[in-house]
mmCIF file of C-alpha atoms and ligand atoms in Angstrom:
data_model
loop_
_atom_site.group_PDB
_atom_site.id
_atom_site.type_symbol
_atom_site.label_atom_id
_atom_site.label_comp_id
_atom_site.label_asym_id
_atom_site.label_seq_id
_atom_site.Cartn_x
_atom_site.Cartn_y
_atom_site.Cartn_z
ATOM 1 C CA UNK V 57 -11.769 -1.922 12.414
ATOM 2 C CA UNK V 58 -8.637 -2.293 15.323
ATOM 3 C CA UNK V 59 -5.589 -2.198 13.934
ATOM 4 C CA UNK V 60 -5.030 -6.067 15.068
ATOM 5 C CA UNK V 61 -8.259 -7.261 13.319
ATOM 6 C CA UNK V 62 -6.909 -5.541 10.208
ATOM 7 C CA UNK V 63 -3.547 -6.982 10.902
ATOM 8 C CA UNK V 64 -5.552 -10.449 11.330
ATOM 9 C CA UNK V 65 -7.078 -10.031 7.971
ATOM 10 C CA UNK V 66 -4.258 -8.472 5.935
ATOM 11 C CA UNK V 67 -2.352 -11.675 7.249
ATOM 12 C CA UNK V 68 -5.406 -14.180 6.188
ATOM 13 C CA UNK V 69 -5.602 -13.478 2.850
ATOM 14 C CA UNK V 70 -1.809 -13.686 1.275
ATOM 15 C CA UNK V 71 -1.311 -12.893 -1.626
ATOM 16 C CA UNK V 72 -3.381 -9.950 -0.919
ATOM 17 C CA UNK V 73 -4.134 -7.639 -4.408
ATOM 18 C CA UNK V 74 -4.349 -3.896 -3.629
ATOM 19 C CA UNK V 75 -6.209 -1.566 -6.410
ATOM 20 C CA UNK V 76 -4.215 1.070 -6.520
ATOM 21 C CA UNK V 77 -6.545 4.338 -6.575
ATOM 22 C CA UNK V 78 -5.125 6.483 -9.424
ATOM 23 C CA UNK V 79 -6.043 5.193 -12.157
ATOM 24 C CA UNK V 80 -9.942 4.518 -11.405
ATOM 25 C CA UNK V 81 -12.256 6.473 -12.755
ATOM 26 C CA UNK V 82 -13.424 9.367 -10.827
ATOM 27 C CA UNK V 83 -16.089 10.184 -11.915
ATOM 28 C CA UNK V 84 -17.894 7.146 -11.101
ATOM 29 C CA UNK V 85 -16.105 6.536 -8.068
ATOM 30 C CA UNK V 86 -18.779 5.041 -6.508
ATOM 31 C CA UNK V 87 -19.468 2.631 -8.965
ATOM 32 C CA UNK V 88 -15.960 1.463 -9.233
ATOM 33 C CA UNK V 89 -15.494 0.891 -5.595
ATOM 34 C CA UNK V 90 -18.835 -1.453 -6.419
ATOM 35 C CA UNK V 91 -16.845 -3.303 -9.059
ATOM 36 C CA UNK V 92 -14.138 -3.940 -7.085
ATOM 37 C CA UNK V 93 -15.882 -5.019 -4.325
ATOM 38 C CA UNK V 94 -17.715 -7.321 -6.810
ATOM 39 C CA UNK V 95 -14.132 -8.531 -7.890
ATOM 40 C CA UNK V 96 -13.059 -9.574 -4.126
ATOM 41 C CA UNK V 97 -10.688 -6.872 -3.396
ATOM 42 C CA UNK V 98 -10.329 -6.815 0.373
ATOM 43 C CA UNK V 99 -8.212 -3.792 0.135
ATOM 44 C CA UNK V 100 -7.882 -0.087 -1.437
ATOM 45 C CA UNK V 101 -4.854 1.561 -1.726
ATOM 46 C CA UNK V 102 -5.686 4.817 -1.636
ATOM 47 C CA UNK V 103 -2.329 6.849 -3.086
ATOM 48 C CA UNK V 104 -2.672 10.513 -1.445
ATOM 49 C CA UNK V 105 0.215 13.144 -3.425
ATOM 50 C CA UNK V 106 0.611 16.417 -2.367
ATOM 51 C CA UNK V 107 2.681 17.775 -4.987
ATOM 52 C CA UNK V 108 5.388 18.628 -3.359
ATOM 53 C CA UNK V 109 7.008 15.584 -2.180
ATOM 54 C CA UNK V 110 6.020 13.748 -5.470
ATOM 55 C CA UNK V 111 5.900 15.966 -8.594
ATOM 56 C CA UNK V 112 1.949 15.142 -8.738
ATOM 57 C CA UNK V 113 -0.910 16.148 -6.804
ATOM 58 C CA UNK V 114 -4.084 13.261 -6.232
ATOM 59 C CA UNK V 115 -6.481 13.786 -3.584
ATOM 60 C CA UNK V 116 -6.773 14.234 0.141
ATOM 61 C CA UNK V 117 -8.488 12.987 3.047
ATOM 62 C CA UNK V 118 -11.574 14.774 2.198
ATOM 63 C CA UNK V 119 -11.914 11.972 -0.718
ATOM 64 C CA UNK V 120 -11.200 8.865 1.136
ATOM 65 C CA UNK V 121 -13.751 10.458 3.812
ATOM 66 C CA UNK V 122 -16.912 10.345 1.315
ATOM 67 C CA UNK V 123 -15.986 6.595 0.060
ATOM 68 C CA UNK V 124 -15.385 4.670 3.470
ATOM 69 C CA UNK V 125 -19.130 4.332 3.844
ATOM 70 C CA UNK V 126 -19.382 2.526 0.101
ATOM 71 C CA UNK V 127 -17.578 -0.257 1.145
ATOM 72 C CA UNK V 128 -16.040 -2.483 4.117
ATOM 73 C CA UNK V 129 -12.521 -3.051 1.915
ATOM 74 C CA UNK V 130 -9.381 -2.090 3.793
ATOM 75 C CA UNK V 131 -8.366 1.235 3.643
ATOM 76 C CA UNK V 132 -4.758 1.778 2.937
ATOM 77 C CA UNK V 133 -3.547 5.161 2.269
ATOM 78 C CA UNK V 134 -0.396 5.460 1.094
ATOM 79 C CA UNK V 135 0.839 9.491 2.194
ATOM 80 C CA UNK V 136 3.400 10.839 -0.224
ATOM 81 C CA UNK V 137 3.252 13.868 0.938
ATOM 82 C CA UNK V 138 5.788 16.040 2.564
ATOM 83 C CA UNK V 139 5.104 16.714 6.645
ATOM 84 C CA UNK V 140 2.668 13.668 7.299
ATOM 85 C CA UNK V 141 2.065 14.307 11.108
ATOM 86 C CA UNK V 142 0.895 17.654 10.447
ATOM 87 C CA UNK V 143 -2.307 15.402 8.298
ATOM 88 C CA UNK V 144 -2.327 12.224 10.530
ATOM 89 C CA UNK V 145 -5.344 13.108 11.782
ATOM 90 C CA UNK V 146 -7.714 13.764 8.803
ATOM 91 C CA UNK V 147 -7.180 10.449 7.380
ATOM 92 C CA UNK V 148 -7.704 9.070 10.775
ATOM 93 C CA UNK V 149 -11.048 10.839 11.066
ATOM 94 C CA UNK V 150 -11.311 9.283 7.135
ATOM 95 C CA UNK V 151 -11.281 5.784 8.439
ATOM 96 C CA UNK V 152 -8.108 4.571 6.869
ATOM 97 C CA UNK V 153 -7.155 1.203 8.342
ATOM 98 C CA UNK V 154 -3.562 1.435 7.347
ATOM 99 C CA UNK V 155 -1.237 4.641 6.903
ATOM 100 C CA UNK V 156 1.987 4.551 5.270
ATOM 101 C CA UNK V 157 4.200 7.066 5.092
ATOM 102 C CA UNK V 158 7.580 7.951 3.446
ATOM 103 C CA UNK V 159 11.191 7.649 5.483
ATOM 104 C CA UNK V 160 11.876 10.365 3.149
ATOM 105 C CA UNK V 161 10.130 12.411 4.281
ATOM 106 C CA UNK V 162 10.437 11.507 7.750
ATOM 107 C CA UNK V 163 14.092 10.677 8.432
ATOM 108 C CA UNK V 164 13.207 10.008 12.380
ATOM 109 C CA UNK V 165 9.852 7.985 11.814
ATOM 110 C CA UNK V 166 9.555 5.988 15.246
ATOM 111 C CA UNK V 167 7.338 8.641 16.993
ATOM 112 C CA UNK V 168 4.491 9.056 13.736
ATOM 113 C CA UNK V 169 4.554 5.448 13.520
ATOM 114 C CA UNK V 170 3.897 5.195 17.792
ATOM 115 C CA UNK V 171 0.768 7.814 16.823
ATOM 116 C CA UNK V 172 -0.167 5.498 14.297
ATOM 117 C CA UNK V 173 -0.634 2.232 16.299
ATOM 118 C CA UNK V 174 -1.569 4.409 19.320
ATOM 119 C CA UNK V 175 -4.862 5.286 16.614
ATOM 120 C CA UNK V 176 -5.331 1.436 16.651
ATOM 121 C CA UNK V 177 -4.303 2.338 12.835
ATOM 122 C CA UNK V 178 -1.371 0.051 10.944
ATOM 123 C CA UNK V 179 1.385 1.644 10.812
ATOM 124 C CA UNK V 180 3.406 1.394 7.272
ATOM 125 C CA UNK V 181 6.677 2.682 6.066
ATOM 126 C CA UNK V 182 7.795 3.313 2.561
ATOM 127 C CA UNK V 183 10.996 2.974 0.924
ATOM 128 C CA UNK V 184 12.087 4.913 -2.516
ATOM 129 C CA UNK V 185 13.630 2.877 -5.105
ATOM 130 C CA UNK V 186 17.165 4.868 -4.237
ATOM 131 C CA UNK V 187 16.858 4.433 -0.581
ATOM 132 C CA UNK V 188 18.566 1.243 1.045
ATOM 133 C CA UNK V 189 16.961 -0.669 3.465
ATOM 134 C CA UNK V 190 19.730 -0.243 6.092
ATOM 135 C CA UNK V 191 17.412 2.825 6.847
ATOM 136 C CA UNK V 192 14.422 1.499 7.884
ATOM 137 C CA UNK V 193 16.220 -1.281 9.639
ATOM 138 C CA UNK V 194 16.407 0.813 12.924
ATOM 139 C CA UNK V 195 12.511 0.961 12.777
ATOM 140 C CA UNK V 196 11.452 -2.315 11.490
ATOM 141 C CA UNK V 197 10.189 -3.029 15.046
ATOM 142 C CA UNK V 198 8.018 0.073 15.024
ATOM 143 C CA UNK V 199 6.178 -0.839 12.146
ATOM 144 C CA UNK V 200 3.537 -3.562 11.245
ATOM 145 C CA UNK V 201 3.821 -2.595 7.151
ATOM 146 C CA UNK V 202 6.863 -2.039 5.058
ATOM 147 C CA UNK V 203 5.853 -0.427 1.139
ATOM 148 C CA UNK V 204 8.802 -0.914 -1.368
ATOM 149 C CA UNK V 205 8.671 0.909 -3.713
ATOM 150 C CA UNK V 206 9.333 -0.488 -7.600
ATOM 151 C CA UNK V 207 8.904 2.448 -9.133
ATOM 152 C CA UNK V 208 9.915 6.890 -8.515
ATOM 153 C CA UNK V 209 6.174 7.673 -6.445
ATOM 154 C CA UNK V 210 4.091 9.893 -8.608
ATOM 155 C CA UNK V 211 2.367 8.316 -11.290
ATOM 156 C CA UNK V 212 0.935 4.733 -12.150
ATOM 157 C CA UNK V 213 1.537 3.071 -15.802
ATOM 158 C CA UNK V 214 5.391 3.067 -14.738
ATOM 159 C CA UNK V 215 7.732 0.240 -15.217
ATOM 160 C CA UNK V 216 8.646 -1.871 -12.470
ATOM 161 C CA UNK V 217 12.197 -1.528 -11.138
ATOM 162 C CA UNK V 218 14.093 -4.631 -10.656
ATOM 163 C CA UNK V 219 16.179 -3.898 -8.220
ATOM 164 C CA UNK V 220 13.112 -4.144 -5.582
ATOM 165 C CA UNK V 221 13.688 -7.709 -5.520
ATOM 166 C CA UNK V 222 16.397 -8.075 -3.725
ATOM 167 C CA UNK V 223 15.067 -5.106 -1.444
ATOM 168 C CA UNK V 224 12.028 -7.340 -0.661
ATOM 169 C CA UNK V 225 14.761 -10.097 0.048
ATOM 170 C CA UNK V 226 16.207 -7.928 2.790
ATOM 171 C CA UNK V 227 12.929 -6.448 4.435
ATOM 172 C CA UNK V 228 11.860 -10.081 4.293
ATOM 173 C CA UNK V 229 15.392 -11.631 5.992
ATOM 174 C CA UNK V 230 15.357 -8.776 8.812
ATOM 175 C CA UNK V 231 11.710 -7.988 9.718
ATOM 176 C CA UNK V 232 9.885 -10.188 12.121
ATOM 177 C CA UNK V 233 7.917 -12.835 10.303
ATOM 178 C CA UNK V 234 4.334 -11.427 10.574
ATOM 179 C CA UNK V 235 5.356 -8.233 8.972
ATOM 180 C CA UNK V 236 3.064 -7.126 6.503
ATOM 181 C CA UNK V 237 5.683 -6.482 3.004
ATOM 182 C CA UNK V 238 4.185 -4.523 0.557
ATOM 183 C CA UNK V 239 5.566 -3.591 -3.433
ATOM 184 C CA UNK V 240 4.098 -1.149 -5.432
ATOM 185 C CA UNK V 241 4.416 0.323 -8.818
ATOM 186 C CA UNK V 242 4.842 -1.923 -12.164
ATOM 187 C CA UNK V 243 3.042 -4.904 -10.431
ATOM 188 C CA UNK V 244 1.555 -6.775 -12.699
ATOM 189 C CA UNK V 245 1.014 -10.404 -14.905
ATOM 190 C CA UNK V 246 5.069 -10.543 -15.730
ATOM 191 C CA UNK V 247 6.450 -9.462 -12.206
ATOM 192 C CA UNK V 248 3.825 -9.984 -9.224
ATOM 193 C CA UNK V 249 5.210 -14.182 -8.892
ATOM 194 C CA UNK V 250 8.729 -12.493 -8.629
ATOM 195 C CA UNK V 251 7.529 -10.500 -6.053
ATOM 196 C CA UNK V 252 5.685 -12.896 -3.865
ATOM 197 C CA UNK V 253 9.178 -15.548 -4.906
ATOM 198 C CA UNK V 254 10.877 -12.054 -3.137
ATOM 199 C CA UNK V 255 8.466 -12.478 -0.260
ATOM 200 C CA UNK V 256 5.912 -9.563 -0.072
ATOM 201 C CA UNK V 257 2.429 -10.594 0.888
ATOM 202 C CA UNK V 258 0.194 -6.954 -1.016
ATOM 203 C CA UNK V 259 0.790 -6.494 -3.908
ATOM 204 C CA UNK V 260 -0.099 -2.541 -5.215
ATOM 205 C CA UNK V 261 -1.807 -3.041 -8.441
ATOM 206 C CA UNK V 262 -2.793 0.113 -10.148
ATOM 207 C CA UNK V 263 -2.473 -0.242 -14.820
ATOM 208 C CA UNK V 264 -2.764 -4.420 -13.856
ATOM 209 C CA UNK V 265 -6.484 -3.486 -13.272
ATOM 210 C CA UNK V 266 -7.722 -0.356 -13.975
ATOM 211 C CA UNK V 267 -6.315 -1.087 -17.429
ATOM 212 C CA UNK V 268 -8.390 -4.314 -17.787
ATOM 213 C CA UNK V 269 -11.788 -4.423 -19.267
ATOM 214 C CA UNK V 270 -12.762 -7.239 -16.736
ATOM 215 C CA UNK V 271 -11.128 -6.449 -12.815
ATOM 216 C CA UNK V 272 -12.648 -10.000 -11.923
ATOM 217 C CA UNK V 273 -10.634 -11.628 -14.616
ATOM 218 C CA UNK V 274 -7.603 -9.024 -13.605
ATOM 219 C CA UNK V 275 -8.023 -9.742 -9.770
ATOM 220 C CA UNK V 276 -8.180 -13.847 -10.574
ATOM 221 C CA UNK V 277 -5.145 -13.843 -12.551
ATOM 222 C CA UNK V 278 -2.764 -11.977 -10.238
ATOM 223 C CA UNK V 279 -3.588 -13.641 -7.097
ATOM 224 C CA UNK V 280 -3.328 -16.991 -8.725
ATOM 225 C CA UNK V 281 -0.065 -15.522 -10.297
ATOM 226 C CA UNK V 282 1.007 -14.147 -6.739
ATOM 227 C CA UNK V 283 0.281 -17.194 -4.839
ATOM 228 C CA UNK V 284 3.833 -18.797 -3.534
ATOM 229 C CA UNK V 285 3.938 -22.408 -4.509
ATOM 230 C CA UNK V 286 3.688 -24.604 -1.169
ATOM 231 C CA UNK V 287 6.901 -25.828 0.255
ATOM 232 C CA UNK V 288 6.690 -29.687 0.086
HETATM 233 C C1 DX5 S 124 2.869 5.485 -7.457
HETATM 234 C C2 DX5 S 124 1.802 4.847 -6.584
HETATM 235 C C3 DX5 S 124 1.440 3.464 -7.055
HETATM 236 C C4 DX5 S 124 0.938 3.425 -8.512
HETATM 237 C C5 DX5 S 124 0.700 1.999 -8.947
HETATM 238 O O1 DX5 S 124 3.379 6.613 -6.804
HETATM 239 O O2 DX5 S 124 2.229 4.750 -5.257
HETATM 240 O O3 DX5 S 124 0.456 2.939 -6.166
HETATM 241 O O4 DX5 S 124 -0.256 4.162 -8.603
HETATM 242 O O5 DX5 S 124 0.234 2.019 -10.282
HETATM 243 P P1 DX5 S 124 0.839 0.961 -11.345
HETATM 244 O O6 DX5 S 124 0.447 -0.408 -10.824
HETATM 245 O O7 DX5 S 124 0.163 1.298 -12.633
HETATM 246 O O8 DX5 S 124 2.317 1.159 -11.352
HETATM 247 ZN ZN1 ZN S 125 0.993 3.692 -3.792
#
């Protein structure tokens, strides 16, 4: 898919609910890509560690590769992983329709994130919970995604940090209007309407589902929950 038809549908569908894919169930990956296809998720957010920029290792491109054939979901990996233009290109060649990577590990980001929507790929930037958003302002015309992070990148099943809020505010004040904003980590039932209130449109939802016996009833709930009330 172009990067603009992506763009096009990302846009479309706010709130937009991301399954965050770390806590599925590998071993029947195939099935659960079925189930949450079945549950209307228009996205997957694939979260690739390397174990060296996050104290945790996942999977790589190789992964994402074998699945992009199961289903026609958005693929959004999210790279934390130390040295991300060295990989660019296997999880272009993997299909994935949006790739985020980490300021932090990229403290001049404007030429990945040119190779990014020169691949007709979205182009994403992520923010740590400690980092302030004065330092992706610079770049905020160089990308079409912004990922805040609300919790330390590593593991799911964390608790969301607060402070992202007001971080959301910000992106959401100084970033063109159609910017995608993103939050991820410790989404879920008591914090995704504070988030959308904050202004992101996807919503990274790893324990929220995977955690639920039902990810119809799980998928339901938090994009009624993350819908923004109409202004009248
Ligand atoms: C953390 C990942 C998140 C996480 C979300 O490093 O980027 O996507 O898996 O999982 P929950 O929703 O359980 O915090
Ligand atoms: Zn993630």
């Amino acid at each position: 898919m172009s990067r603009s038809a992506t763009l096009d549908r990302l846009r479309s569908r706010v709130p937009v609910i991301a399954p965050s894919m770390l806590k599925c169930d590998f071993g029947n990956l195939h099935r659960e890509l079925e189930l949450l296809d079945a549950a209307g998720s228009e996205v997957l957010h694939w979260d690739v560690m390397d174990g060296h920029f996050v104290p945790n290792l996942s999977y790589g491109a190789m992964v994402i590769e074998r699945t992009r054939g199961m289903t026609r979901a958005i693929f959004d990996a999210h790279l934390m992983i130390s040295d991300p233009a060295k990989y660019l290109n296997d999880y272009l060649k993997a299909g994935c329709d949006c790739i985020t990577f980490h300021i932090e590990a990229v403290p001049e980001p404007r030429a990945l994130l040119k190779r990014i929507r020169e691949s007709d790929v979205v182009a994403g930037l992520a923010i740590n919970p400690g980092t302030p958003v004065e330092r992706i302002q610079p770049y905020l015309a160089d990308c079409d995604m912004v990922l805040v992070m609300s919790v330390e990148p590593g593991f799911g099943g964390q608790k969301f940090i607060p402070g992202a809020l007001e971080k959301l505010r910000q992106v959401r004040k100084l970033a063109a209007p159609d910017l995608v904003l993103s939050v991820d980590g410790g989404v879920g039932h008591s914090t995704v309407a504070d988030c959308a209130q904050a202004g992101a449109d996807l919503f990274v939802v790893g324990s929220a589902i995977f955690d639920q016996p039902d990810f119809n009833v799980a998928m339901q709930d938090l994009t009624r929950l993350g819908t923004r009330p109409v202004r009248s």
